[in-house]
Amino acid sequence: MRQLANQTVGRAEKTEVLSDDLLQIERRMELVRVVSHNTHKRMVACLLGQIGTDAEKRHKKLPLTALSQAMQDGGNQLGEESLIGKMMEMCGDAENRLASELMQHEMNIEKEILDPLNQLAEVDIPNILKQRRQLAKLVLDYDSARATKSIISGTNTQALTAKADSLKEEVDEAMNKMELCKDQLSADMYNFFSKEADYARYYVMLLEAQADHHRKSLTLLESVLPTIQAQQDSWTEKPAFGTALDEHLKRSSREIALPIEACVMMLLETGMKEEGLFRIAAGASKLKKLKAALDCSTSQLEEFYSDPHAVAGALKSYLRELPEPLMTYHLYDEWIQASNVPDPDKRLQALWVTCDQLPKNNKANFRYLIKFLAKLAQESDVNKMTPSNIAIVLGPNLLWAKTEGSLAEMAAATSVHVVTIIEPIIQHADWFFPEDVDFNVSGMFSMPAPLPNNVSHLTPPDYDSGTIERKRPGSMVGPDGELPRRDRKGPIHYENFRRHLVLSIYLSIYLSNMGEGGFECKFLI
């Protein structure tokens, strides 16, 4: 009981055997243990695989592996004929390779960083701290023995003197044990302090490993993406509406854009005698369905033959939604200048020169469309769509300025010129494009029945289009610097058109811009 009391008292006045620097190392070591433990715990939570398992099992348990398997199964179900199926299969394989890379990365993290951190926080530092507790116990034993010896040494009895000699040996033994423990503890603590840079290196290694993992993953993705993108680009079934003309033609291996050919063929079949074609708005739902059908390149269009106004609306929408007008931005000024030529013959000559400058694909599709519109105008006695009316409602969808102003500015600066450009081209389509056009250029559609032989030609009765000779730009300038005037049998009558143009221009803007707005407006010029 006396020894226990001495130990208790000794706790308040115990001998301190560690130097100040060792005490500082002790405090830091405890903090390092705590933060290393917390870091290890959070780092393990960041891993997606099961820590401690073999590579194969770990790979199977990764979420990326499950995603890869789901993609590949979905691709197999959809089959090769589906673009989604192809993309899922190729992306599933890429995800599987990413999963393998991630599995290898996590195993390296576990081996090179997590295990050493765990060893430090759960083994190395606790062992040192255990020695520190052992030293504290030895110090208490030493202090207790020393205190007992001091009490007994104060008496002079012979029996207690013999006891004092025994206690001296006990104190010496306690001090030796304490010194041995202290020396070992000091060595371990100094060793820990000297290796602090090595322990700090684990965190640098973590970032290096992550950087290496992301580099390898990026390299893998960059090697896969071109193949996937090429497969995506090679797929022909892509929307035509809103796609550049050249891109659509190249992707679909066509000469004439599908929406143009499909709509023209359907209109040739059932719409040539429809009054107000391109002027009367179609039902919005029907038009939306037809556009969607054309976008997916379906040939099942029979249900739309009975609604020519929806077909005409789809054709107008396609032309209007082109990123660049069919008659192009870069020739806009040339078209406007040609329309301003006062002499009718010279105006036709200037329009022909500008038309001849159209890019190949634009020219082929423009020629196809104009030939159809000329054919439509031949039935103007029935459908009321004269070249002037056609130019008013369809012209703004063929040519517009790159930067458009207000509605009034468009009406004054654009639509007037567009109408004066499109109308004569439709009137003299055979002069601008003398070659015959096979409207069923792709062979996808059935040809309509031929028109009656007694249908009159579009050319005004007092004008013979064959008397105007087309010339190349270099040969158009005569000796006096003027465009040569060609012989003609009579003037081209534009007076009627000019008288009514001002009254009709705002209606043309509304028709061209509102298109399928849900109202019907009929007018004659």
Coordinates of C-alpha atoms in Angstrom, one line a residue:
M1 CA 0.0 0.0 0.0
R2 CA 2.9 2.3 0.8
Q3 CA 4.4 1.7 -2.7
L4 CA 1.1 2.4 -4.4
A5 CA 0.8 5.6 -2.4
N6 CA 4.4 6.5 -3.4
Q7 CA 3.6 5.9 -7.0
T8 CA 0.5 8.0 -6.8
V9 CA 2.4 10.9 -5.2
G10 CA 5.1 10.4 -7.7
R11 CA 2.8 11.0 -10.6
A12 CA 2.6 14.6 -9.6
E13 CA 6.4 14.9 -9.2
K14 CA 7.7 12.3 -11.7
T15 CA 11.1 12.5 -13.1
E16 CA 11.2 13.8 -16.8
V17 CA 13.7 11.8 -18.7
L18 CA 13.1 13.1 -22.2
S19 CA 14.7 16.2 -23.6
D20 CA 12.7 19.1 -25.0
D21 CA 13.3 18.1 -28.6
L22 CA 12.1 14.6 -27.9
L23 CA 9.0 15.9 -26.3
Q24 CA 8.4 18.1 -29.3
I25 CA 8.9 15.1 -31.6
E26 CA 6.4 13.1 -29.5
R27 CA 3.7 15.8 -29.9
R28 CA 4.2 15.9 -33.7
M29 CA 4.3 12.1 -33.9
E30 CA 0.8 11.9 -32.3
L31 CA -0.5 14.5 -34.8
V32 CA 1.0 12.6 -37.7
R33 CA -0.6 9.4 -36.5
V34 CA -4.1 11.1 -36.4
V35 CA -3.8 12.9 -39.8
S36 CA -2.3 9.8 -41.5
H37 CA -5.2 7.7 -40.2
N38 CA -7.8 10.1 -41.4
T39 CA -6.1 10.5 -44.8
H40 CA -5.9 6.8 -45.3
K41 CA -9.6 6.4 -44.4
R42 CA -10.6 9.1 -47.0
M43 CA -8.3 7.7 -49.6
V44 CA -9.8 4.3 -49.3
A45 CA -13.2 5.8 -49.7
C46 CA -12.1 7.3 -53.0
L47 CA -11.2 3.9 -54.5
L48 CA -13.9 2.2 -56.6
G49 CA -12.5 -1.3 -56.4
Q50 CA -12.4 -3.6 -53.4
I51 CA -9.2 -3.0 -51.5
G52 CA -7.1 -6.1 -50.8
T53 CA -8.7 -8.3 -53.5
D54 CA -6.9 -9.8 -56.5
A55 CA -6.8 -8.0 -59.9
E56 CA -9.5 -10.1 -61.6
K57 CA -12.0 -9.8 -58.9
R58 CA -11.3 -6.1 -58.4
H59 CA -11.8 -5.5 -62.1
K60 CA -15.2 -7.2 -62.1
K61 CA -16.4 -5.1 -59.2
L62 CA -15.6 -1.7 -60.7
P63 CA -18.6 0.4 -61.8
L64 CA -16.9 1.1 -65.1
T65 CA -16.8 -2.6 -65.8
A66 CA -20.5 -2.9 -65.1
L67 CA -21.1 0.1 -67.4
S68 CA -19.0 -1.4 -70.1
Q69 CA -20.9 -4.7 -69.9
A70 CA -24.3 -2.9 -70.1
M71 CA -23.1 -1.0 -73.2
Q72 CA -21.8 -4.0 -74.9
D73 CA -25.0 -6.0 -74.2
G74 CA -27.1 -3.2 -75.4
G75 CA -25.0 -2.9 -78.6
N76 CA -25.5 -6.6 -79.2
Q77 CA -29.2 -6.3 -78.8
L78 CA -29.5 -3.4 -81.2
G79 CA -27.3 -4.9 -83.8
E80 CA -25.0 -3.6 -86.5
E81 CA -27.8 -1.9 -88.4
S82 CA -28.3 0.6 -85.6
L83 CA -25.9 3.5 -85.1
I84 CA -26.8 3.5 -81.4
G85 CA -25.8 -0.1 -81.2
K86 CA -22.5 0.5 -82.9
M87 CA -21.7 3.4 -80.7
M88 CA -22.7 1.4 -77.5
E89 CA -20.5 -1.5 -78.5
M90 CA -17.5 0.7 -79.3
C91 CA -17.9 2.9 -76.2
G92 CA -18.4 -0.2 -74.1
D93 CA -15.1 -1.6 -75.2
A94 CA -13.4 1.8 -74.4
E95 CA -15.0 1.8 -71.0
N96 CA -13.7 -1.7 -70.3
R97 CA -10.2 -0.6 -71.2
L98 CA -10.6 2.4 -68.9
A99 CA -11.7 0.1 -66.2
S100 CA -8.5 -2.0 -66.6
E101 CA -6.5 1.2 -66.4
L102 CA -8.3 2.3 -63.3
M103 CA -7.9 -1.1 -61.7
Q104 CA -4.1 -1.0 -62.3
H105 CA -4.0 2.6 -61.0
E106 CA -5.8 1.7 -57.7
M107 CA -3.7 -1.3 -57.1
N108 CA -0.6 0.8 -57.5
I109 CA -2.1 3.4 -55.1
E110 CA -2.8 0.7 -52.6
K111 CA 0.7 -0.8 -52.8
E112 CA 2.8 2.4 -52.9
I113 CA 0.8 4.8 -50.8
L114 CA -2.1 3.3 -48.8
D115 CA -0.1 0.4 -47.3
P116 CA 2.8 2.6 -46.2
L117 CA 0.4 5.2 -44.7
N118 CA -1.4 2.5 -42.9
Q119 CA 1.9 1.1 -41.6
L120 CA 2.9 4.5 -40.4
A121 CA -0.5 5.3 -38.7
E122 CA -1.4 1.9 -37.3
V123 CA 1.9 0.2 -36.7
D124 CA 5.1 2.3 -36.6
I125 CA 3.9 5.3 -34.6
P126 CA 1.7 3.2 -32.2
N127 CA 4.8 1.1 -31.5
I128 CA 6.8 4.2 -30.6
L129 CA 3.9 5.5 -28.5
K130 CA 3.7 2.1 -26.8
Q131 CA 7.4 2.4 -25.9
R132 CA 6.6 5.9 -24.6
R133 CA 4.0 4.5 -22.3
Q134 CA 6.3 1.8 -21.2
L135 CA 9.0 4.4 -20.4
A136 CA 6.4 6.4 -18.3
K137 CA 5.7 3.2 -16.3
L138 CA 9.4 2.6 -15.7
V139 CA 9.8 6.2 -14.6
L140 CA 7.0 5.7 -12.1
D141 CA 8.6 2.5 -10.8
Y142 CA 12.0 4.2 -10.5
D143 CA 10.5 7.2 -8.7
S144 CA 8.6 4.9 -6.3
A145 CA 11.6 2.8 -5.5
R146 CA 13.7 5.9 -5.0
A147 CA 11.1 7.5 -2.7
T148 CA 10.9 4.3 -0.6
K149 CA 14.6 4.1 -0.3
S150 CA 14.8 7.7 0.8
I151 CA 12.2 7.1 3.6
I152 CA 13.9 4.0 4.9
S153 CA 17.4 5.5 4.7
G154 CA 16.3 8.1 7.3
T155 CA 16.0 5.5 10.1
N156 CA 19.0 4.0 12.0
T157 CA 17.7 0.6 12.9
Q158 CA 19.8 -2.3 11.9
A159 CA 16.9 -4.1 10.2
L160 CA 15.9 -1.1 8.1
T161 CA 19.5 -0.6 7.2
A162 CA 19.6 -4.0 5.6
K163 CA 16.3 -3.2 3.9
A164 CA 17.8 0.0 2.5
D165 CA 20.6 -1.9 0.8
S166 CA 18.0 -4.1 -0.9
L167 CA 16.1 -1.1 -2.0
K168 CA 19.2 0.5 -3.4
E169 CA 19.7 -2.5 -5.7
E170 CA 16.0 -2.2 -6.7
V171 CA 16.4 1.5 -7.5
D172 CA 19.5 0.8 -9.6
E173 CA 17.7 -1.9 -11.5
A174 CA 14.7 0.4 -12.1
M175 CA 17.0 3.1 -13.3
N176 CA 18.8 0.7 -15.7
K177 CA 15.5 -0.4 -17.2
M178 CA 14.4 3.1 -17.5
E179 CA 17.6 4.2 -19.3
L180 CA 17.4 1.2 -21.7
C181 CA 13.8 2.1 -22.6
K182 CA 14.7 5.7 -22.9
D183 CA 17.6 5.1 -25.2
Q184 CA 15.5 2.8 -27.5
L185 CA 12.6 5.3 -27.5
S186 CA 14.9 8.2 -28.3
A187 CA 16.4 6.3 -31.2
D188 CA 13.0 5.4 -32.6
M189 CA 11.8 9.0 -32.2
Y190 CA 14.8 10.5 -33.8
N191 CA 14.6 7.9 -36.6
F192 CA 10.9 8.9 -37.2
F193 CA 11.9 12.6 -37.3
S194 CA 14.7 11.9 -39.8
K195 CA 12.2 10.1 -42.1
E196 CA 9.5 12.8 -42.1
A197 CA 10.5 13.8 -45.7
D198 CA 10.0 10.1 -46.8
Y199 CA 6.5 10.1 -45.2
A200 CA 5.7 13.4 -46.9
R201 CA 6.7 11.9 -50.2
Y202 CA 3.6 9.6 -50.1
Y203 CA 1.4 12.6 -50.9
V204 CA 3.6 13.7 -53.8
M205 CA 3.5 10.1 -55.1
L206 CA -0.3 10.2 -54.9
L207 CA -0.5 13.2 -57.2
E208 CA 2.1 11.7 -59.5
A209 CA 0.1 8.5 -59.7
Q210 CA -3.1 10.3 -60.4
A211 CA -1.4 12.4 -63.1
D212 CA 0.0 9.3 -64.7
H213 CA -3.4 7.6 -64.5
H214 CA -5.2 10.5 -66.2
R215 CA -2.5 10.7 -68.9
K216 CA -2.9 7.1 -69.7
S217 CA -6.7 7.4 -69.7
L218 CA -6.5 10.4 -72.0
T219 CA -4.2 8.7 -74.4
L220 CA -6.6 5.7 -74.5
L221 CA -9.6 8.0 -75.2
E222 CA -7.7 10.0 -77.8
S223 CA -6.8 6.7 -79.6
V224 CA -10.4 5.6 -79.6
L225 CA -12.3 8.8 -80.3
P226 CA -11.2 9.2 -84.0
T227 CA -12.5 5.7 -84.8
I228 CA -15.8 6.3 -83.1
Q229 CA -16.1 9.8 -84.7
A230 CA -15.4 8.3 -88.1
Q231 CA -18.1 5.7 -87.6
Q232 CA -20.5 8.5 -86.5
D233 CA -19.6 10.6 -89.5
S234 CA -20.0 7.7 -92.0
W235 CA -23.5 7.1 -90.9
T236 CA -25.8 8.3 -93.6
E237 CA -29.0 8.5 -91.7
K238 CA -28.6 12.0 -90.3
P239 CA -31.1 14.9 -90.3
A240 CA -31.1 16.9 -93.5
F241 CA -33.0 19.9 -92.2
G242 CA -30.5 22.5 -90.8
T243 CA -27.5 20.7 -92.3
A244 CA -25.2 22.3 -94.8
L245 CA -26.0 21.3 -98.4
D246 CA -22.6 20.0 -99.2
E247 CA -22.4 17.9 -96.0
H248 CA -25.8 16.4 -96.6
L249 CA -25.0 15.5 -100.2
K250 CA -21.6 14.0 -99.3
R251 CA -23.0 12.0 -96.5
S252 CA -25.9 10.6 -98.4
S253 CA -24.0 10.3 -101.7
R254 CA -26.7 12.2 -103.5
E255 CA -26.8 14.8 -106.3
I256 CA -30.0 16.5 -105.2
A257 CA -30.9 17.0 -101.5
L258 CA -33.4 14.4 -100.3
P259 CA -36.0 16.9 -99.1
I260 CA -35.9 18.8 -102.4
E261 CA -36.3 15.7 -104.5
A262 CA -38.9 14.0 -102.3
C263 CA -41.0 17.1 -102.1
V264 CA -40.8 17.8 -105.8
M265 CA -41.7 14.2 -106.7
M266 CA -44.7 14.3 -104.4
L267 CA -45.8 17.6 -105.8
L268 CA -45.4 16.5 -109.4
E269 CA -47.7 13.6 -108.5
T270 CA -50.5 15.4 -106.7
G271 CA -49.8 19.1 -106.3
M272 CA -49.4 20.7 -109.7
K273 CA -53.0 21.8 -109.9
E274 CA -53.4 22.7 -106.2
E275 CA -54.5 26.3 -105.9
G276 CA -52.2 28.5 -103.8
L277 CA -49.3 26.0 -103.5
F278 CA -46.5 27.5 -101.3
R279 CA -48.9 30.2 -100.2
I280 CA -51.4 28.3 -98.1
A281 CA -50.0 27.1 -94.8
A282 CA -50.3 23.5 -93.9
G283 CA -51.3 21.9 -90.6
A284 CA -48.4 22.3 -88.1
S285 CA -48.6 18.7 -86.9
K286 CA -48.6 17.2 -90.4
L287 CA -45.7 19.4 -91.5
K288 CA -43.7 18.4 -88.4
K289 CA -44.3 14.7 -89.1
L290 CA -43.3 15.1 -92.8
K291 CA -40.0 16.9 -91.8
A292 CA -39.2 14.2 -89.3
A293 CA -39.9 11.5 -91.9
L294 CA -37.6 13.2 -94.4
D295 CA -34.9 13.6 -91.7
C296 CA -34.8 9.9 -91.1
S297 CA -34.7 9.2 -94.9
T298 CA -37.7 7.0 -94.9
S299 CA -39.3 6.1 -98.2
Q300 CA -42.7 5.6 -96.7
L301 CA -44.2 8.9 -97.7
E302 CA -47.5 7.7 -99.2
E303 CA -49.7 9.4 -96.6
F304 CA -48.3 12.8 -97.5
Y305 CA -49.2 12.7 -101.2
S306 CA -52.7 13.7 -100.3
D307 CA -51.6 16.9 -98.6
P308 CA -49.5 18.9 -101.1
H309 CA -49.6 22.0 -98.9
A310 CA -47.7 20.1 -96.2
V311 CA -45.2 19.0 -98.8
A312 CA -44.7 22.5 -100.1
G313 CA -44.3 23.7 -96.6
A314 CA -41.6 21.1 -95.9
L315 CA -39.8 22.2 -99.0
K316 CA -39.9 25.9 -97.9
S317 CA -38.7 24.9 -94.4
Y318 CA -35.8 23.0 -95.8
L319 CA -34.6 25.9 -97.9
R320 CA -35.2 28.4 -95.1
E321 CA -33.3 26.2 -92.5
L322 CA -30.2 25.8 -94.6
P323 CA -27.2 27.4 -92.8
E324 CA -26.4 29.3 -96.0
P325 CA -29.1 30.1 -98.6
L326 CA -29.1 28.0 -101.7
M327 CA -28.1 31.0 -103.8
T328 CA -25.2 31.6 -101.3
Y329 CA -24.0 34.5 -99.2
H330 CA -20.9 35.3 -101.3
L331 CA -23.0 35.9 -104.4
Y332 CA -25.6 38.1 -102.7
D333 CA -24.2 41.4 -103.9
E334 CA -23.8 40.0 -107.4
W335 CA -27.5 38.9 -107.4
I336 CA -28.6 42.3 -106.2
Q337 CA -26.5 44.1 -108.8
A338 CA -27.8 42.0 -111.5
S339 CA -31.4 42.7 -110.4
N340 CA -30.7 46.4 -110.6
V341 CA -29.8 46.4 -114.3
P342 CA -32.5 48.5 -116.0
D343 CA -32.4 46.8 -119.4
P344 CA -34.4 43.5 -119.4
D345 CA -32.0 41.8 -121.8
K346 CA -28.9 42.9 -119.9
R347 CA -30.6 42.0 -116.7
L348 CA -31.1 38.4 -117.9
Q349 CA -27.6 38.3 -119.1
A350 CA -26.3 39.5 -115.7
L351 CA -28.5 37.0 -113.8
W352 CA -27.2 34.2 -116.0
V353 CA -23.6 35.2 -115.3
T354 CA -24.2 35.2 -111.6
C355 CA -26.0 31.9 -111.7
D356 CA -23.1 30.4 -113.6
Q357 CA -20.9 31.3 -110.6
L358 CA -22.8 29.1 -108.1
P359 CA -20.9 26.3 -106.6
K360 CA -21.5 22.9 -108.2
N361 CA -23.9 21.4 -105.7
N362 CA -25.8 24.7 -105.2
K363 CA -26.1 25.1 -109.0
A364 CA -27.4 21.6 -109.5
N365 CA -30.0 21.9 -106.8
F366 CA -31.0 25.4 -107.8
R367 CA -31.4 24.2 -111.5
Y368 CA -33.5 21.2 -110.3
L369 CA -35.8 23.5 -108.2
I370 CA -36.2 26.2 -110.9
K371 CA -37.1 23.6 -113.5
F372 CA -39.8 22.3 -111.2
L373 CA -41.1 25.8 -110.4
A374 CA -41.3 26.6 -114.1
K375 CA -43.3 23.4 -114.5
L376 CA -45.5 24.5 -111.7
A377 CA -46.1 27.9 -113.3
Q378 CA -47.3 26.2 -116.5
E379 CA -50.4 25.3 -114.5
S380 CA -50.9 28.9 -113.2
D381 CA -54.4 29.1 -114.8
V382 CA -55.4 26.4 -112.3
N383 CA -53.1 26.8 -109.3
K384 CA -52.9 30.6 -109.5
M385 CA -49.1 30.3 -109.0
T386 CA -47.6 32.6 -111.6
P387 CA -43.8 33.2 -111.7
S388 CA -44.4 36.4 -109.8
N389 CA -46.4 34.7 -107.1
I390 CA -43.9 31.9 -106.8
A391 CA -41.0 34.4 -106.5
I392 CA -42.8 36.3 -103.8
V393 CA -43.6 33.4 -101.5
L394 CA -40.5 31.2 -102.3
G395 CA -37.8 33.8 -103.2
P396 CA -37.0 34.9 -99.6
N397 CA -36.2 31.3 -98.8
L398 CA -33.7 31.0 -101.6
L399 CA -31.6 34.2 -101.0
W400 CA -31.2 36.5 -98.0
A401 CA -28.6 38.8 -96.6
K402 CA -26.1 37.4 -94.1
T403 CA -27.0 40.2 -91.6
E404 CA -30.7 41.0 -91.7
G405 CA -32.2 44.2 -90.2
S406 CA -35.7 44.9 -89.3
L407 CA -38.8 43.7 -91.1
A408 CA -39.2 47.0 -92.9
E409 CA -35.5 47.0 -94.0
M410 CA -35.8 43.5 -95.3
A411 CA -38.9 44.4 -97.2
A412 CA -37.2 47.4 -98.8
A413 CA -33.8 46.0 -99.4
T414 CA -34.0 42.3 -99.8
S415 CA -37.4 41.0 -100.9
V416 CA -37.9 43.4 -103.7
H417 CA -34.6 42.4 -105.2
V418 CA -35.2 38.7 -104.6
V419 CA -38.5 38.8 -106.4
T420 CA -36.9 40.6 -109.4
I421 CA -34.2 37.9 -109.4
I422 CA -36.4 34.8 -109.1
E423 CA -39.3 35.7 -111.3
P424 CA -37.3 36.1 -114.6
I425 CA -35.3 33.0 -113.8
I426 CA -38.5 31.0 -113.5
Q427 CA -40.0 32.6 -116.6
H428 CA -37.0 31.7 -118.7
A429 CA -35.9 28.5 -117.0
D430 CA -35.2 26.8 -120.3
W431 CA -33.0 29.6 -121.3
F432 CA -31.0 29.6 -118.0
F433 CA -30.9 25.8 -117.9
P434 CA -31.5 24.3 -121.4
E435 CA -30.8 20.7 -120.4
D436 CA -33.7 18.5 -119.5
V437 CA -34.0 17.5 -115.8
D438 CA -34.8 14.0 -114.6
F439 CA -36.7 14.8 -111.5
N440 CA -36.5 11.2 -110.2
V441 CA -32.7 11.6 -110.2
S442 CA -32.2 9.0 -107.4
G443 CA -34.8 6.5 -108.7
M444 CA -36.4 6.3 -105.3
F445 CA -39.8 7.6 -106.5
S446 CA -42.4 6.7 -109.1
M447 CA -42.6 9.1 -112.0
P448 CA -45.8 11.1 -112.4
A449 CA -48.0 10.9 -115.4
P450 CA -46.8 13.3 -118.3
L451 CA -48.6 16.6 -118.7
P452 CA -50.9 17.1 -121.7
N453 CA -49.3 18.2 -124.9
N454 CA -51.5 21.2 -125.2
V455 CA -50.0 23.0 -122.1
S456 CA -48.7 26.4 -123.2
H457 CA -45.1 27.3 -122.6
L458 CA -44.3 29.8 -119.8
T459 CA -42.6 32.4 -122.0
P460 CA -44.8 35.5 -122.6
P461 CA -46.4 35.5 -126.0
D462 CA -44.5 38.5 -127.2
Y463 CA -41.1 37.2 -126.2
D464 CA -38.9 34.5 -127.8
S465 CA -36.4 33.4 -125.2
G466 CA -34.4 31.7 -127.9
T467 CA -33.3 35.0 -129.3
I468 CA -31.1 35.9 -126.3
E469 CA -27.6 34.5 -126.5
R470 CA -25.8 33.5 -123.3
K471 CA -22.2 34.7 -123.2
R472 CA -19.4 34.1 -120.7
P473 CA -18.4 37.1 -118.5
G474 CA -15.4 37.9 -120.5
S475 CA -17.3 38.2 -123.8
M476 CA -20.2 40.2 -122.4
V477 CA -18.6 43.7 -122.8
G478 CA -19.0 45.3 -126.2
P479 CA -16.7 47.8 -127.9
D480 CA -18.4 50.7 -126.1
G481 CA -18.1 49.0 -122.7
E482 CA -21.8 48.3 -122.5
L483 CA -23.4 44.9 -122.3
P484 CA -24.6 44.1 -125.9
R485 CA -28.4 44.3 -126.5
R486 CA -29.7 41.2 -128.1
D487 CA -32.3 41.2 -130.8
R488 CA -35.8 40.5 -129.6
K489 CA -39.2 40.3 -131.0
G490 CA -40.9 42.4 -128.3
P491 CA -40.2 43.8 -124.8
I492 CA -40.5 41.8 -121.6
H493 CA -43.5 43.1 -119.8
Y494 CA -42.7 43.8 -116.1
E495 CA -45.0 46.8 -115.7
N496 CA -47.8 44.7 -114.3
F497 CA -45.5 43.1 -111.7
R498 CA -44.0 46.5 -110.7
R499 CA -47.4 48.1 -110.2
H500 CA -48.4 45.5 -107.6
L501 CA -45.1 44.8 -106.0
V502 CA -45.3 47.5 -103.4
L503 CA -48.8 46.3 -102.4
S504 CA -47.7 42.7 -102.1
I505 CA -44.2 43.0 -100.6
Y506 CA -45.3 43.1 -96.9
L507 CA -47.6 40.1 -97.5
S508 CA -44.6 38.3 -99.1
I509 CA -42.5 38.9 -96.0
Y510 CA -45.2 37.6 -93.7
L511 CA -45.7 34.5 -95.9
S512 CA -42.0 33.8 -96.1
N513 CA -41.2 34.3 -92.5
M514 CA -44.4 33.0 -90.9
G515 CA -44.6 30.1 -93.3
E516 CA -46.6 27.6 -91.5
G517 CA -48.2 30.1 -89.0
G518 CA -51.6 28.6 -89.3
F519 CA -53.4 31.1 -91.4
E520 CA -54.5 31.1 -95.0
C521 CA -54.0 34.1 -97.3
K522 CA -54.6 34.1 -101.1
F523 CA -53.8 36.9 -103.4
L524 CA -53.2 37.3 -107.1
I525 CA -50.9 39.5 -109.0

